Amino acid sequence: PPQSMACWEADRHVLCKEWSEAESAYQRVLVDIPTCLPALLGLEYVLQWRGSRHGLAEDLAERAREAPMDARHEAEQYFSDRPDDVQRVFLHGRMVDEVCRDFSTAIDLYRRAAERGHVGGQYWVGYCFRNGRGVRRDRHEAFTWVARAAEQGFPLAICDLGHCYWYHGWGAEQDRAYAVHDSVDQGGGEGLLLRPTRTGESLPEWDGSRTRCGTRGHVACTCRATICN
């Protein structure tokens, strides 16, 4: 496909966590090919990592869902060209999830990426288990995968992990007493993003206040990113 080389360049930047370079590379592809699915979904992932412009990320997913059939065929060719490429495996999962609505295939692809350490794959495996999307709902399994992504700093996972502890029954015991306010820089994100702290750290008592999460625009809390057995 004509977008292959440009998308390959952007994918390499993603794997190196060079978010500005990746965003620019995906944007260049979309200037020439507005319906390029690997670029639309790749840029969505980059914006989620940067922790800002969540509305734009959602718009990209919507554009992907509206892409014509030939764009899907070209994307399938791009993904199948390098089936061992972890970023392509993940983006393939995003496409069959968001565009094709084939949830069982999507979680298989997410899991393949997640087991190789891809943060987006880890988060979306957790999301699928949490919501019963293509798999039987299992909130403890969901918590495990979301915590792995949060440990690596993925803003959506951090926000969701806070909810694991904030609301009883979401794969972890409710633990508001360990909520701490920790503003972190997530690559230029707007507003406060929240980072889990590691077990064993001295944490202040929760003071009853809440902090708005810049990623999703709603209330969240921070917490310890530990796996609940």
mmCIF file of C-alpha atoms in Angstrom:
data_model
loop_
_atom_site.group_PDB
_atom_site.id
_atom_site.type_symbol
_atom_site.label_atom_id
_atom_site.label_comp_id
_atom_site.label_asym_id
_atom_site.label_seq_id
_atom_site.Cartn_x
_atom_site.Cartn_y
_atom_site.Cartn_z
ATOM 1 C CA PRO A 1 0.000 0.000 0.000
ATOM 2 C CA PRO A 2 1.223 3.547 -0.702
ATOM 3 C CA GLN A 3 1.138 4.436 2.995
ATOM 4 C CA SER A 4 3.379 1.555 4.075
ATOM 5 C CA MET A 5 6.723 3.341 4.380
ATOM 6 C CA ALA A 6 5.297 6.425 6.072
ATOM 7 C CA CYS A 7 3.280 4.343 8.556
ATOM 8 C CA TRP A 8 6.303 2.158 9.223
ATOM 9 C CA GLU A 9 8.293 5.270 10.147
ATOM 10 C CA ALA A 10 5.547 6.447 12.514
ATOM 11 C CA ASP A 11 5.251 2.992 14.089
ATOM 12 C CA ARG A 12 8.995 2.976 14.834
ATOM 13 C CA HIS A 13 8.655 6.308 16.632
ATOM 14 C CA VAL A 14 5.803 4.870 18.720
ATOM 15 C CA LEU A 15 7.845 1.887 19.839
ATOM 16 C CA CYS A 16 10.630 4.285 20.860
ATOM 17 C CA LYS A 17 8.047 6.473 22.669
ATOM 18 C CA GLU A 18 8.981 9.442 20.492
ATOM 19 C CA TRP A 19 5.488 10.881 20.636
ATOM 20 C CA SER A 20 6.020 14.203 18.853
ATOM 21 C CA GLU A 21 7.789 12.519 15.958
ATOM 22 C CA ALA A 22 5.145 9.787 15.772
ATOM 23 C CA GLU A 23 2.310 12.321 15.771
ATOM 24 C CA SER A 24 3.941 14.307 12.981
ATOM 25 C CA ALA A 25 4.594 11.192 10.915
ATOM 26 C CA TYR A 26 0.999 9.945 11.201
ATOM 27 C CA GLN A 27 -0.303 13.430 10.398
ATOM 28 C CA ARG A 28 1.771 13.515 7.202
ATOM 29 C CA VAL A 29 0.221 10.236 6.087
ATOM 30 C CA LEU A 30 -3.286 11.541 6.758
ATOM 31 C CA VAL A 31 -2.664 14.701 4.726
ATOM 32 C CA ASP A 32 -2.090 12.498 1.667
ATOM 33 C CA ILE A 33 -4.451 9.619 2.557
ATOM 34 C CA PRO A 34 -7.200 10.825 4.952
ATOM 35 C CA THR A 35 -8.745 7.347 5.223
ATOM 36 C CA CYS A 36 -5.516 5.482 6.072
ATOM 37 C CA LEU A 37 -6.589 3.238 8.945
ATOM 38 C CA PRO A 38 -3.121 2.449 10.364
ATOM 39 C CA ALA A 39 -2.448 6.204 10.576
ATOM 40 C CA LEU A 40 -5.860 7.090 12.039
ATOM 41 C CA LEU A 41 -5.621 4.437 14.745
ATOM 42 C CA GLY A 42 -1.914 4.991 15.297
ATOM 43 C CA LEU A 43 -2.497 8.699 15.852
ATOM 44 C CA GLU A 44 -5.376 7.883 18.210
ATOM 45 C CA TYR A 45 -2.959 5.814 20.308
ATOM 46 C CA VAL A 46 -0.314 8.557 20.307
ATOM 47 C CA LEU A 47 -2.810 11.154 21.537
ATOM 48 C CA GLN A 48 -3.955 8.778 24.270
ATOM 49 C CA TRP A 49 -0.329 8.429 25.359
ATOM 50 C CA ARG A 50 0.214 12.162 25.378
ATOM 51 C CA GLY A 51 -2.737 12.535 27.725
ATOM 52 C CA SER A 52 -4.407 15.404 25.920
ATOM 53 C CA ARG A 53 -6.926 16.168 23.200
ATOM 54 C CA HIS A 54 -9.067 13.198 24.146
ATOM 55 C CA GLY A 55 -11.879 14.545 21.987
ATOM 56 C CA LEU A 56 -9.592 14.498 18.947
ATOM 57 C CA ALA A 57 -8.620 10.887 19.681
ATOM 58 C CA GLU A 58 -12.303 9.957 19.723
ATOM 59 C CA ASP A 59 -12.811 11.799 16.424
ATOM 60 C CA LEU A 60 -10.026 9.722 14.870
ATOM 61 C CA ALA A 61 -11.728 6.510 15.957
ATOM 62 C CA GLU A 62 -14.979 7.766 14.432
ATOM 63 C CA ARG A 63 -13.213 8.563 11.150
ATOM 64 C CA ALA A 64 -11.757 5.063 11.163
ATOM 65 C CA ARG A 65 -15.215 3.545 11.572
ATOM 66 C CA GLU A 66 -16.416 5.529 8.551
ATOM 67 C CA ALA A 67 -13.491 4.524 6.303
ATOM 68 C CA PRO A 68 -14.453 2.865 2.986
ATOM 69 C CA MET A 69 -13.976 -0.834 2.365
ATOM 70 C CA ASP A 70 -10.903 -0.370 0.169
ATOM 71 C CA ALA A 71 -9.188 1.388 3.084
ATOM 72 C CA ARG A 72 -9.837 -1.701 5.196
ATOM 73 C CA HIS A 73 -8.343 -3.957 2.515
ATOM 74 C CA GLU A 74 -5.218 -1.793 2.289
ATOM 75 C CA ALA A 75 -4.876 -1.809 6.070
ATOM 76 C CA GLU A 76 -5.202 -5.613 6.166
ATOM 77 C CA GLN A 77 -2.403 -5.822 3.612
ATOM 78 C CA TYR A 78 -0.236 -3.513 5.726
ATOM 79 C CA PHE A 79 -0.832 -5.537 8.889
ATOM 80 C CA SER A 80 -0.278 -8.921 7.225
ATOM 81 C CA ASP A 81 2.976 -7.750 5.636
ATOM 82 C CA ARG A 82 4.733 -7.855 9.041
ATOM 83 C CA PRO A 83 2.710 -10.126 11.347
ATOM 84 C CA ASP A 84 5.575 -10.163 13.876
ATOM 85 C CA ASP A 85 5.558 -6.361 14.295
ATOM 86 C CA VAL A 86 4.025 -5.704 17.719
ATOM 87 C CA GLN A 87 2.722 -2.219 16.833
ATOM 88 C CA ARG A 88 1.015 -3.595 13.716
ATOM 89 C CA VAL A 89 -0.509 -6.429 15.743
ATOM 90 C CA PHE A 90 -1.922 -3.887 18.180
ATOM 91 C CA LEU A 91 -3.274 -1.577 15.463
ATOM 92 C CA HIS A 92 -4.782 -4.572 13.698
ATOM 93 C CA GLY A 93 -6.614 -5.292 16.937
ATOM 94 C CA ARG A 94 -7.862 -1.709 17.090
ATOM 95 C CA MET A 95 -9.148 -1.975 13.523
ATOM 96 C CA VAL A 96 -11.058 -5.232 13.958
ATOM 97 C CA ASP A 97 -12.402 -3.871 17.248
ATOM 98 C CA GLU A 98 -13.452 -0.340 16.275
ATOM 99 C CA VAL A 99 -14.082 -0.794 12.549
ATOM 100 C CA CYS A 100 -15.030 -4.440 11.972
ATOM 101 C CA ARG A 101 -16.640 -4.953 15.414
ATOM 102 C CA ASP A 102 -15.100 -8.435 15.610
ATOM 103 C CA PHE A 103 -14.444 -8.404 19.347
ATOM 104 C CA SER A 104 -13.230 -11.987 19.761
ATOM 105 C CA THR A 105 -10.546 -11.506 17.096
ATOM 106 C CA ALA A 106 -9.670 -8.120 18.580
ATOM 107 C CA ILE A 107 -8.873 -9.466 22.023
ATOM 108 C CA ASP A 108 -6.741 -12.227 20.500
ATOM 109 C CA LEU A 109 -4.683 -9.566 18.729
ATOM 110 C CA TYR A 110 -4.558 -7.332 21.801
ATOM 111 C CA ARG A 111 -3.349 -10.274 23.878
ATOM 112 C CA ARG A 112 -0.620 -11.111 21.358
ATOM 113 C CA ALA A 113 0.632 -7.539 21.601
ATOM 114 C CA ALA A 114 0.168 -7.384 25.379
ATOM 115 C CA GLU A 115 2.164 -10.536 26.031
ATOM 116 C CA ARG A 116 5.073 -8.927 24.194
ATOM 117 C CA GLY A 117 4.889 -5.866 26.415
ATOM 118 C CA HIS A 118 2.838 -3.498 24.247
ATOM 119 C CA VAL A 119 1.188 -1.047 26.628
ATOM 120 C CA GLY A 120 -1.827 -0.376 24.437
ATOM 121 C CA GLY A 121 -2.396 -4.096 24.057
ATOM 122 C CA GLN A 122 -2.255 -4.528 27.831
ATOM 123 C CA TYR A 123 -4.777 -1.752 28.411
ATOM 124 C CA TRP A 124 -7.258 -3.000 25.806
ATOM 125 C CA VAL A 125 -7.042 -6.597 27.047
ATOM 126 C CA GLY A 126 -8.015 -5.238 30.449
ATOM 127 C CA TYR A 127 -10.762 -3.132 28.904
ATOM 128 C CA CYS A 128 -12.194 -6.164 27.104
ATOM 129 C CA PHE A 129 -12.191 -8.278 30.270
ATOM 130 C CA ARG A 130 -13.777 -5.453 32.244
ATOM 131 C CA ASN A 131 -16.627 -5.005 29.767
ATOM 132 C CA GLY A 132 -17.061 -8.562 28.475
ATOM 133 C CA ARG A 133 -16.025 -7.403 25.019
ATOM 134 C CA GLY A 134 -15.241 -10.532 22.992
ATOM 135 C CA VAL A 135 -14.504 -12.509 26.150
ATOM 136 C CA ARG A 136 -16.267 -13.520 29.327
ATOM 137 C CA ARG A 137 -16.218 -10.673 31.846
ATOM 138 C CA ASP A 138 -13.503 -11.120 34.461
ATOM 139 C CA ARG A 139 -12.756 -8.022 36.515
ATOM 140 C CA HIS A 140 -9.775 -9.513 38.336
ATOM 141 C CA GLU A 141 -8.172 -10.359 34.987
ATOM 142 C CA ALA A 142 -9.090 -6.854 33.813
ATOM 143 C CA PHE A 143 -7.407 -5.320 36.846
ATOM 144 C CA THR A 144 -4.225 -7.326 36.244
ATOM 145 C CA TRP A 145 -3.831 -6.091 32.669
ATOM 146 C CA VAL A 146 -4.815 -2.486 33.369
ATOM 147 C CA ALA A 147 -2.314 -2.388 36.245
ATOM 148 C CA ARG A 148 0.457 -3.546 33.911
ATOM 149 C CA ALA A 149 -0.312 -0.720 31.505
ATOM 150 C CA ALA A 150 -0.556 1.788 34.368
ATOM 151 C CA GLU A 151 2.851 0.720 35.681
ATOM 152 C CA GLN A 152 4.274 1.848 32.335
ATOM 153 C CA GLY A 153 2.538 5.218 32.581
ATOM 154 C CA PHE A 154 -0.339 4.869 30.104
ATOM 155 C CA PRO A 155 -2.805 7.655 31.036
ATOM 156 C CA LEU A 156 -6.022 5.757 30.254
ATOM 157 C CA ALA A 157 -4.827 2.848 32.384
ATOM 158 C CA ILE A 158 -3.849 5.164 35.237
ATOM 159 C CA CYS A 159 -7.309 6.712 35.195
ATOM 160 C CA ASP A 160 -9.025 3.316 35.093
ATOM 161 C CA LEU A 161 -6.805 1.901 37.803
ATOM 162 C CA GLY A 162 -7.838 4.747 40.059
ATOM 163 C CA HIS A 163 -11.424 3.687 39.492
ATOM 164 C CA CYS A 164 -10.490 0.106 40.401
ATOM 165 C CA TYR A 165 -9.721 1.308 43.909
ATOM 166 C CA TRP A 166 -12.310 4.069 44.058
ATOM 167 C CA TYR A 167 -15.280 1.803 43.365
ATOM 168 C CA HIS A 168 -15.556 -1.452 45.304
ATOM 169 C CA GLY A 169 -15.832 -4.601 43.213
ATOM 170 C CA TRP A 170 -13.843 -3.533 40.127
ATOM 171 C CA GLY A 171 -11.223 -6.257 40.572
ATOM 172 C CA ALA A 172 -9.754 -4.763 43.753
ATOM 173 C CA GLU A 173 -10.769 -3.893 47.282
ATOM 174 C CA GLN A 174 -11.863 -0.301 47.703
ATOM 175 C CA ASP A 175 -8.863 1.630 48.985
ATOM 176 C CA ARG A 176 -9.553 5.354 49.031
ATOM 177 C CA ALA A 177 -7.320 5.852 52.058
ATOM 178 C CA TYR A 178 -4.292 5.455 49.792
ATOM 179 C CA ALA A 179 -5.433 7.946 47.161
ATOM 180 C CA VAL A 180 -2.803 10.610 46.614
ATOM 181 C CA HIS A 181 -2.740 13.635 44.356
ATOM 182 C CA ASP A 182 0.212 13.416 42.030
ATOM 183 C CA SER A 183 0.341 15.722 39.037
ATOM 184 C CA VAL A 184 2.651 14.303 36.388
ATOM 185 C CA ASP A 185 3.875 15.426 33.019
ATOM 186 C CA GLN A 186 2.576 13.039 30.332
ATOM 187 C CA GLY A 187 4.260 14.508 27.308
ATOM 188 C CA GLY A 188 2.537 17.871 27.306
ATOM 189 C CA GLY A 189 -0.903 16.762 28.443
ATOM 190 C CA GLU A 190 -3.363 19.371 29.589
ATOM 191 C CA GLY A 191 -4.795 19.248 33.096
ATOM 192 C CA LEU A 192 -3.827 16.852 35.848
ATOM 193 C CA LEU A 193 -3.011 13.257 35.080
ATOM 194 C CA LEU A 194 -2.696 10.786 37.889
ATOM 195 C CA ARG A 195 0.053 8.264 38.497
ATOM 196 C CA PRO A 196 -0.137 5.160 40.705
ATOM 197 C CA THR A 197 2.535 4.842 43.356
ATOM 198 C CA ARG A 198 4.370 1.662 44.193
ATOM 199 C CA THR A 199 3.679 -0.512 47.210
ATOM 200 C CA GLY A 200 5.762 0.386 50.240
ATOM 201 C CA GLU A 201 5.868 4.119 49.683
ATOM 202 C CA SER A 202 4.708 6.393 52.454
ATOM 203 C CA LEU A 203 1.353 7.802 51.341
ATOM 204 C CA PRO A 204 -0.660 10.640 52.867
ATOM 205 C CA GLU A 205 -4.192 9.991 54.041
ATOM 206 C CA TRP A 206 -6.896 10.727 51.492
ATOM 207 C CA ASP A 207 -8.342 14.135 52.362
ATOM 208 C CA GLY A 208 -11.742 13.670 50.731
ATOM 209 C CA SER A 209 -10.988 15.789 47.671
ATOM 210 C CA ARG A 210 -10.886 14.655 44.050
ATOM 211 C CA THR A 211 -8.856 15.670 41.046
ATOM 212 C CA ARG A 212 -10.115 16.015 37.504
ATOM 213 C CA CYS A 213 -8.352 13.740 35.027
ATOM 214 C CA GLY A 214 -7.130 15.633 31.947
ATOM 215 C CA THR A 215 -7.356 12.521 29.776
ATOM 216 C CA ARG A 216 -11.068 11.906 29.975
ATOM 217 C CA GLY A 217 -12.420 15.059 31.545
ATOM 218 C CA HIS A 218 -13.991 13.351 34.541
ATOM 219 C CA VAL A 219 -13.182 12.746 38.177
ATOM 220 C CA ALA A 220 -10.607 10.104 39.105
ATOM 221 C CA CYS A 221 -8.258 9.276 41.963
ATOM 222 C CA THR A 222 -4.719 8.004 42.197
ATOM 223 C CA CYS A 223 -3.809 4.763 43.862
ATOM 224 C CA ARG A 224 -1.209 2.070 44.373
ATOM 225 C CA ALA A 225 -0.652 0.071 41.182
ATOM 226 C CA THR A 226 -0.584 -3.363 42.804
ATOM 227 C CA ILE A 227 -2.081 -6.611 41.581
ATOM 228 C CA CYS A 228 -4.968 -7.830 43.732
ATOM 229 C CA ASN A 229 -5.085 -11.619 44.129
#
